[in-house]
Amino acid sequence: MTESNSPTVVITGASSGVGLHATKAMTKRGWHVVMACRDLRKAEKAAMSLGISQDSYTLMHIDLGSLASVRQFVETFRSSGRPLDALVCNAATYLPLLKQPERSPEGYEISVATNHLGHFLLCQLMMPDLKRSTAPEKRLIILGTVTANSKELGGKIPIPAPADLGDLAGFEAGFKAPIAMIDGKAFKAGKAYKDSKLCNMMTIRELDRRFGPQTGIVFNSLYPGCVADTPLFRNAPKLFQKIFPWFQKNITKGYVSQELAGERTAQVIADAGFSQSGVHWSWGNRQKEGRQAFVQELSKGSDDVKAARMWDLSMKLVGLG
């Protein structure tokens, strides 16, 4: 397959971790990857370090924490003339040590702004591009997390608090200072991350409910396993960064390498066995050789009434409602 007729996938946060290794896995499948990243020099160095062929990817700037940057990315992508056959929302920020919230240019708490609202807007704006794809099957994928799903062990951990959107009072009130949490309660940095990822998984269900049947787009989320040494944790305490990978490898047996997580993400993006829409794919908590993917039940993410309300409020917050 030549570069000119290769299917194209946009992967956000492709300069490191799961996104980078998913990029490599997709190029090996013959796809062209648009690496959508904040730091393009870092992304290029990372791609070169993995030996990814330069003609199999394109670098494009995006800062998911800025809605203006998301809109500019969409314009840049469209001006490239490329088709869009798959969109992968992978980028995330995790700032567990914050005592006071950081804010996006629009005034929103930065974890939710980056992980949820930026991707939410990107999905809305790029839906027409996906619809125009002539690929046999087009897909929109969002990376979820075990810590936002109490149906899995990692989602039961109460530190700092389980994911919980409450009655969406924070979103309802406009989500600007002094409000920093979706539920409108006191700021907890780690919970803000979990809540944003819960929104990601709910967004997928709502995308499928609203657009799946008539568009032919497959909408899915996934948890590829515990990638305990991913750069996502670079802002966690140094001791945690040392102990957590060891703990996952030796105690929980949940550890998954960045390479394997990237390959699993690529499976959900492109492989035939993942064509069921509106589901959350998981490989479970305890990893064993030959582990196969399964459809994981979601806990709070299965609340379709709340998901619909979260959708409507998010549309307003990103300027589309």
Short mmCIF file of C-alpha atoms in Angstrom, two decimals:
data_model
loop_
_atom_site.label_atom_id
_atom_site.label_comp_id
_atom_site.label_asym_id
_atom_site.label_seq_id
_atom_site.Cartn_x
_atom_site.Cartn_y
_atom_site.Cartn_z
CA MET A 1 0.00 0.00 0.00
CA THR A 2 1.50 3.32 -1.01
CA GLU A 3 1.51 6.42 1.17
CA SER A 4 -0.88 8.20 -1.18
CA ASN A 5 -3.69 5.67 -0.76
CA SER A 6 -3.01 4.61 2.82
CA PRO A 7 -5.89 5.06 5.25
CA THR A 8 -5.30 7.94 7.65
CA VAL A 9 -5.68 8.03 11.43
CA VAL A 10 -5.29 11.02 13.72
CA ILE A 11 -3.80 10.12 17.10
CA THR A 12 -3.62 12.81 19.78
CA GLY A 13 -0.76 12.73 22.26
CA ALA A 14 1.34 10.65 19.87
CA SER A 15 4.72 11.95 21.04
CA SER A 16 5.11 9.48 23.91
CA GLY A 17 3.63 6.50 25.71
CA VAL A 18 0.66 4.63 24.34
CA GLY A 19 0.04 7.18 21.59
CA LEU A 20 3.59 6.87 20.24
CA HIS A 21 3.56 3.09 20.27
CA ALA A 22 0.08 3.01 18.72
CA THR A 23 1.53 5.20 15.97
CA LYS A 24 4.23 2.64 15.28
CA ALA A 25 1.73 -0.23 15.34
CA MET A 26 -0.56 1.58 12.89
CA THR A 27 2.24 2.42 10.45
CA LYS A 28 3.22 -1.26 10.47
CA ARG A 29 -0.36 -1.97 9.40
CA GLY A 30 0.09 0.35 6.42
CA TRP A 31 -1.75 3.35 7.82
CA HIS A 32 -0.62 6.97 7.66
CA VAL A 33 -0.67 8.57 11.10
CA VAL A 34 -1.25 12.24 11.80
CA MET A 35 0.61 12.71 15.07
CA ALA A 36 -1.39 15.46 16.79
CA CYS A 37 0.84 16.82 19.55
CA ARG A 38 1.74 19.94 21.52
CA ASP A 39 5.50 19.55 21.01
CA LEU A 40 6.25 18.67 17.39
CA ARG A 41 10.03 18.53 17.87
CA LYS A 42 9.57 16.02 20.69
CA ALA A 43 7.16 14.01 18.52
CA GLU A 44 9.60 13.87 15.62
CA LYS A 45 12.47 12.74 17.84
CA ALA A 46 10.24 10.10 19.39
CA ALA A 47 9.14 8.77 16.00
CA MET A 48 12.73 8.59 14.84
CA SER A 49 13.78 6.78 18.02
CA LEU A 50 11.33 3.98 17.21
CA GLY A 51 12.42 3.82 13.58
CA ILE A 52 9.06 4.93 12.21
CA SER A 53 9.38 5.76 8.52
CA GLN A 54 9.16 9.52 7.93
CA ASP A 55 6.78 9.10 5.00
CA SER A 56 4.29 7.20 7.19
CA TYR A 57 3.41 10.06 9.52
CA THR A 58 2.63 13.77 9.52
CA LEU A 59 3.16 16.10 12.47
CA MET A 60 0.39 18.59 13.32
CA HIS A 61 0.18 20.87 16.34
CA ILE A 62 -2.65 20.66 18.83
CA ASP A 63 -3.03 21.66 22.47
CA LEU A 64 -6.12 19.86 23.76
CA GLY A 65 -6.25 22.26 26.71
CA SER A 66 -7.11 25.13 24.34
CA LEU A 67 -10.36 25.07 22.41
CA ALA A 68 -8.90 27.61 19.97
CA SER A 69 -5.99 25.25 19.30
CA VAL A 70 -8.40 22.38 18.65
CA ARG A 71 -10.25 24.49 16.09
CA GLN A 72 -6.97 25.51 14.44
CA PHE A 73 -5.89 21.87 14.23
CA VAL A 74 -9.07 20.94 12.38
CA GLU A 75 -8.47 23.74 9.86
CA THR A 76 -4.87 22.62 9.38
CA PHE A 77 -5.90 19.01 8.90
CA ARG A 78 -8.51 19.90 6.31
CA SER A 79 -6.08 22.08 4.40
CA SER A 80 -3.78 19.05 4.09
CA GLY A 81 -6.35 17.36 1.86
CA ARG A 82 -6.06 14.06 3.69
CA PRO A 83 -9.07 11.83 4.33
CA LEU A 84 -9.93 10.88 7.90
CA ASP A 85 -10.56 7.18 8.40
CA ALA A 86 -10.04 6.97 12.16
CA LEU A 87 -9.71 9.39 15.08
CA VAL A 88 -8.01 8.34 18.31
CA CYS A 89 -8.37 10.56 21.38
CA ASN A 90 -5.40 9.49 23.48
CA ALA A 91 -3.75 12.63 24.89
CA ALA A 92 -4.20 13.22 28.62
CA THR A 93 -2.83 15.27 31.47
CA TYR A 94 -2.57 14.04 35.04
CA LEU A 95 -1.50 16.52 37.72
CA PRO A 96 -2.16 14.79 41.06
CA LEU A 97 0.03 17.09 43.17
CA LEU A 98 -1.88 20.29 42.44
CA LYS A 99 -3.43 21.92 45.49
CA GLN A 100 -5.15 24.62 43.46
CA PRO A 101 -6.57 24.15 39.97
CA GLU A 102 -4.73 25.26 36.86
CA ARG A 103 -6.95 26.83 34.21
CA SER A 104 -7.22 26.52 30.44
CA PRO A 105 -7.30 29.67 28.27
CA GLU A 106 -11.09 29.45 28.46
CA GLY A 107 -10.97 29.33 32.28
CA TYR A 108 -11.76 25.64 32.76
CA GLU A 109 -9.91 23.29 35.14
CA ILE A 110 -7.02 21.97 33.03
CA SER A 111 -7.45 18.18 33.45
CA VAL A 112 -11.08 18.22 32.38
CA ALA A 113 -10.35 20.87 29.74
CA THR A 114 -7.61 18.73 28.17
CA ASN A 115 -8.82 15.19 28.62
CA HIS A 116 -12.53 15.73 28.05
CA LEU A 117 -13.56 19.10 26.63
CA GLY A 118 -10.74 19.37 24.10
CA HIS A 119 -11.39 15.88 22.80
CA PHE A 120 -15.14 16.41 22.93
CA LEU A 121 -14.79 19.43 20.64
CA LEU A 122 -12.37 17.57 18.36
CA CYS A 123 -14.86 14.72 17.96
CA GLN A 124 -17.68 17.12 17.12
CA LEU A 125 -15.66 19.08 14.58
CA MET A 126 -14.14 16.05 12.84
CA MET A 127 -17.36 14.05 12.58
CA PRO A 128 -18.05 15.39 9.05
CA ASP A 129 -14.55 14.29 7.98
CA LEU A 130 -15.11 10.78 9.31
CA LYS A 131 -18.50 10.61 7.61
CA ARG A 132 -16.85 11.41 4.26
CA SER A 133 -14.40 8.55 4.59
CA THR A 134 -14.76 5.91 1.88
CA ALA A 135 -13.06 3.30 4.04
CA PRO A 136 -15.05 0.07 4.58
CA GLU A 137 -15.19 0.93 8.25
CA LYS A 138 -14.28 4.13 10.06
CA ARG A 139 -13.70 4.35 13.78
CA LEU A 140 -13.57 6.92 16.58
CA ILE A 141 -11.71 5.67 19.64
CA ILE A 142 -11.15 7.25 23.05
CA LEU A 143 -8.72 5.89 25.64
CA GLY A 144 -10.44 5.23 28.94
CA THR A 145 -9.00 4.16 32.28
CA VAL A 146 -9.62 1.51 34.88
CA THR A 147 -9.65 4.15 37.61
CA ALA A 148 -12.92 5.59 36.31
CA ASN A 149 -14.73 2.25 36.21
CA SER A 150 -15.73 0.70 39.53
CA LYS A 151 -16.56 -2.55 37.73
CA GLU A 152 -12.80 -3.14 37.77
CA LEU A 153 -10.51 -3.32 40.80
CA GLY A 154 -8.60 -0.14 39.95
CA GLY A 155 -11.85 1.82 39.91
CA LYS A 156 -12.67 0.91 43.51
CA ILE A 157 -9.64 2.69 44.97
CA PRO A 158 -10.97 5.62 47.07
CA ILE A 159 -7.79 7.75 46.89
CA PRO A 160 -8.31 10.67 46.50
CA ALA A 161 -11.93 9.76 45.65
CA PRO A 162 -13.70 7.54 43.11
CA ALA A 163 -14.79 9.05 39.82
CA ASP A 164 -18.19 10.66 40.31
CA LEU A 165 -19.83 13.43 38.29
CA GLY A 166 -22.51 13.98 40.91
CA ASP A 167 -25.40 15.98 39.47
CA LEU A 168 -23.03 17.86 37.09
CA ALA A 169 -23.50 21.02 39.16
CA GLY A 170 -20.06 22.34 38.18
CA PHE A 171 -20.77 22.00 34.47
CA GLU A 172 -24.25 23.42 34.99
CA ALA A 173 -22.77 26.54 36.64
CA GLY A 174 -20.37 27.19 33.76
CA PHE A 175 -17.27 25.41 35.13
CA LYS A 176 -15.23 28.57 35.70
CA ALA A 177 -13.56 29.95 38.83
CA PRO A 178 -14.13 29.31 41.62
CA ILE A 179 -15.63 26.04 40.32
CA ALA A 180 -13.04 23.40 39.40
CA MET A 181 -14.90 20.08 39.62
CA ILE A 182 -17.64 18.68 37.43
CA ASP A 183 -19.74 17.89 40.50
CA GLY A 184 -19.21 21.42 41.84
CA LYS A 185 -17.47 20.21 45.00
CA ALA A 186 -14.02 20.98 46.44
CA PHE A 187 -11.05 20.57 44.12
CA LYS A 188 -9.24 17.23 44.17
CA ALA A 189 -6.63 16.98 41.41
CA GLY A 190 -6.59 13.19 41.15
CA LYS A 191 -10.37 12.99 41.09
CA ALA A 192 -10.51 15.65 38.36
CA TYR A 193 -8.47 13.29 36.17
CA LYS A 194 -10.73 10.32 36.95
CA ASP A 195 -13.85 12.39 36.29
CA SER A 196 -12.50 13.55 32.93
CA LYS A 197 -11.85 9.94 31.88
CA LEU A 198 -15.33 8.92 33.02
CA CYS A 199 -16.63 11.65 30.69
CA ASN A 200 -14.52 10.15 27.88
CA MET A 201 -16.16 6.76 28.24
CA MET A 202 -19.63 8.26 28.54
CA THR A 203 -18.97 10.34 25.43
CA ILE A 204 -18.32 7.19 23.42
CA ARG A 205 -21.61 5.64 24.48
CA GLU A 206 -23.43 8.84 23.62
CA LEU A 207 -21.67 9.17 20.25
CA ASP A 208 -22.77 5.65 19.39
CA ARG A 209 -26.33 6.28 20.53
CA ARG A 210 -26.64 9.50 18.54
CA PHE A 211 -24.60 8.74 15.42
CA GLY A 212 -23.62 5.08 15.20
CA PRO A 213 -26.46 3.59 13.17
CA GLN A 214 -26.77 6.32 10.55
CA THR A 215 -23.08 7.09 10.03
CA GLY A 216 -21.53 3.64 9.98
CA ILE A 217 -18.83 4.90 12.33
CA VAL A 218 -17.66 2.51 15.05
CA PHE A 219 -17.37 4.32 18.39
CA ASN A 220 -15.39 2.58 21.15
CA SER A 221 -13.31 3.22 24.25
CA LEU A 222 -10.62 0.96 25.65
CA TYR A 223 -8.38 0.26 28.60
CA PRO A 224 -5.25 -1.45 27.24
CA GLY A 225 -3.92 -2.42 30.68
CA CYS A 226 -1.85 -0.73 33.35
CA VAL A 227 0.99 1.06 31.57
CA ALA A 228 2.65 1.88 34.88
CA ASP A 229 5.73 3.54 33.40
CA THR A 230 4.00 5.80 30.89
CA PRO A 231 4.95 9.51 30.83
CA LEU A 232 1.38 10.19 32.01
CA PHE A 233 2.77 9.75 35.53
CA ARG A 234 5.66 12.20 35.14
CA ASN A 235 3.92 14.68 37.48
CA ALA A 236 3.23 12.09 40.18
CA PRO A 237 5.45 11.87 43.30
CA LYS A 238 8.94 10.50 42.50
CA LEU A 239 8.53 7.62 44.96
CA PHE A 240 5.26 6.64 43.28
CA GLN A 241 6.99 6.61 39.89
CA LYS A 242 9.51 4.09 41.26
CA ILE A 243 7.18 1.87 43.26
CA PHE A 244 4.11 1.77 41.01
CA PRO A 245 5.67 -0.16 38.08
CA TRP A 246 7.22 -2.69 40.49
CA PHE A 247 3.90 -3.10 42.29
CA GLN A 248 2.01 -3.67 39.03
CA LYS A 249 4.60 -6.13 37.73
CA ASN A 250 5.01 -8.18 40.90
CA ILE A 251 1.90 -7.82 43.06
CA THR A 252 -1.17 -7.08 40.93
CA LYS A 253 0.29 -8.59 37.75
CA GLY A 254 -1.47 -5.81 35.88
CA TYR A 255 1.59 -4.30 34.21
CA VAL A 256 1.48 -3.79 30.45
CA SER A 257 4.38 -2.39 28.43
CA GLN A 258 3.93 0.75 26.36
CA GLU A 259 4.59 -1.34 23.26
CA LEU A 260 1.85 -3.87 24.08
CA ALA A 261 -0.59 -1.10 25.02
CA GLY A 262 0.13 0.57 21.67
CA GLU A 263 -0.50 -2.69 19.84
CA ARG A 264 -3.78 -3.23 21.69
CA THR A 265 -4.87 0.30 20.84
CA ALA A 266 -4.06 -0.36 17.18
CA GLN A 267 -6.20 -3.50 17.30
CA VAL A 268 -9.20 -1.48 18.44
CA ILE A 269 -8.50 1.13 15.75
CA ALA A 270 -8.13 -1.20 12.81
CA ASP A 271 -8.61 -4.92 13.36
CA ALA A 272 -11.71 -6.80 12.21
CA GLY A 273 -12.46 -8.33 15.59
CA PHE A 274 -13.24 -4.92 17.09
CA SER A 275 -16.10 -3.79 14.86
CA GLN A 276 -18.79 -3.87 17.56
CA SER A 277 -19.73 -0.26 18.31
CA GLY A 278 -20.55 1.49 21.56
CA VAL A 279 -18.50 -0.74 23.84
CA HIS A 280 -15.50 -0.50 26.17
CA TRP A 281 -12.71 -2.96 25.38
CA SER A 282 -10.51 -4.25 28.19
CA TRP A 283 -7.85 -6.89 28.77
CA GLY A 284 -8.57 -7.04 32.49
CA ASN A 285 -6.58 -6.33 35.64
CA ARG A 286 -4.31 -9.38 35.83
CA GLN A 287 -2.25 -9.96 32.74
CA LYS A 288 -1.50 -13.44 31.44
CA GLU A 289 0.21 -14.59 28.27
CA GLY A 290 -2.25 -14.71 25.40
CA ARG A 291 -4.76 -12.47 27.18
CA GLN A 292 -7.66 -11.64 24.82
CA ALA A 293 -9.80 -8.53 24.76
CA PHE A 294 -13.36 -8.58 26.06
CA VAL A 295 -16.21 -6.10 26.33
CA GLN A 296 -16.03 -4.66 29.84
CA GLU A 297 -19.17 -3.53 31.61
CA LEU A 298 -18.99 0.07 32.79
CA SER A 299 -20.29 1.29 36.12
CA LYS A 300 -21.23 4.96 36.24
CA GLY A 301 -20.33 5.24 32.57
CA SER A 302 -23.47 3.26 31.77
CA ASP A 303 -25.81 5.97 33.08
CA ASP A 304 -27.31 7.03 29.75
CA VAL A 305 -29.49 9.76 31.28
CA LYS A 306 -26.48 11.41 32.87
CA ALA A 307 -24.44 10.87 29.71
CA ALA A 308 -27.01 12.76 27.66
CA ARG A 309 -26.97 15.65 30.12
CA MET A 310 -23.18 15.65 30.25
CA TRP A 311 -23.21 15.84 26.44
CA ASP A 312 -25.57 18.82 26.35
CA LEU A 313 -23.59 20.73 28.98
CA SER A 314 -20.29 19.94 27.26
CA MET A 315 -21.68 21.28 23.98
CA LYS A 316 -22.33 24.58 25.73
CA LEU A 317 -18.90 24.68 27.36
CA VAL A 318 -17.10 24.16 24.02
CA GLY A 319 -19.25 26.78 22.28
CA LEU A 320 -21.43 24.49 20.21
CA GLY A 321 -24.58 24.46 22.33
#
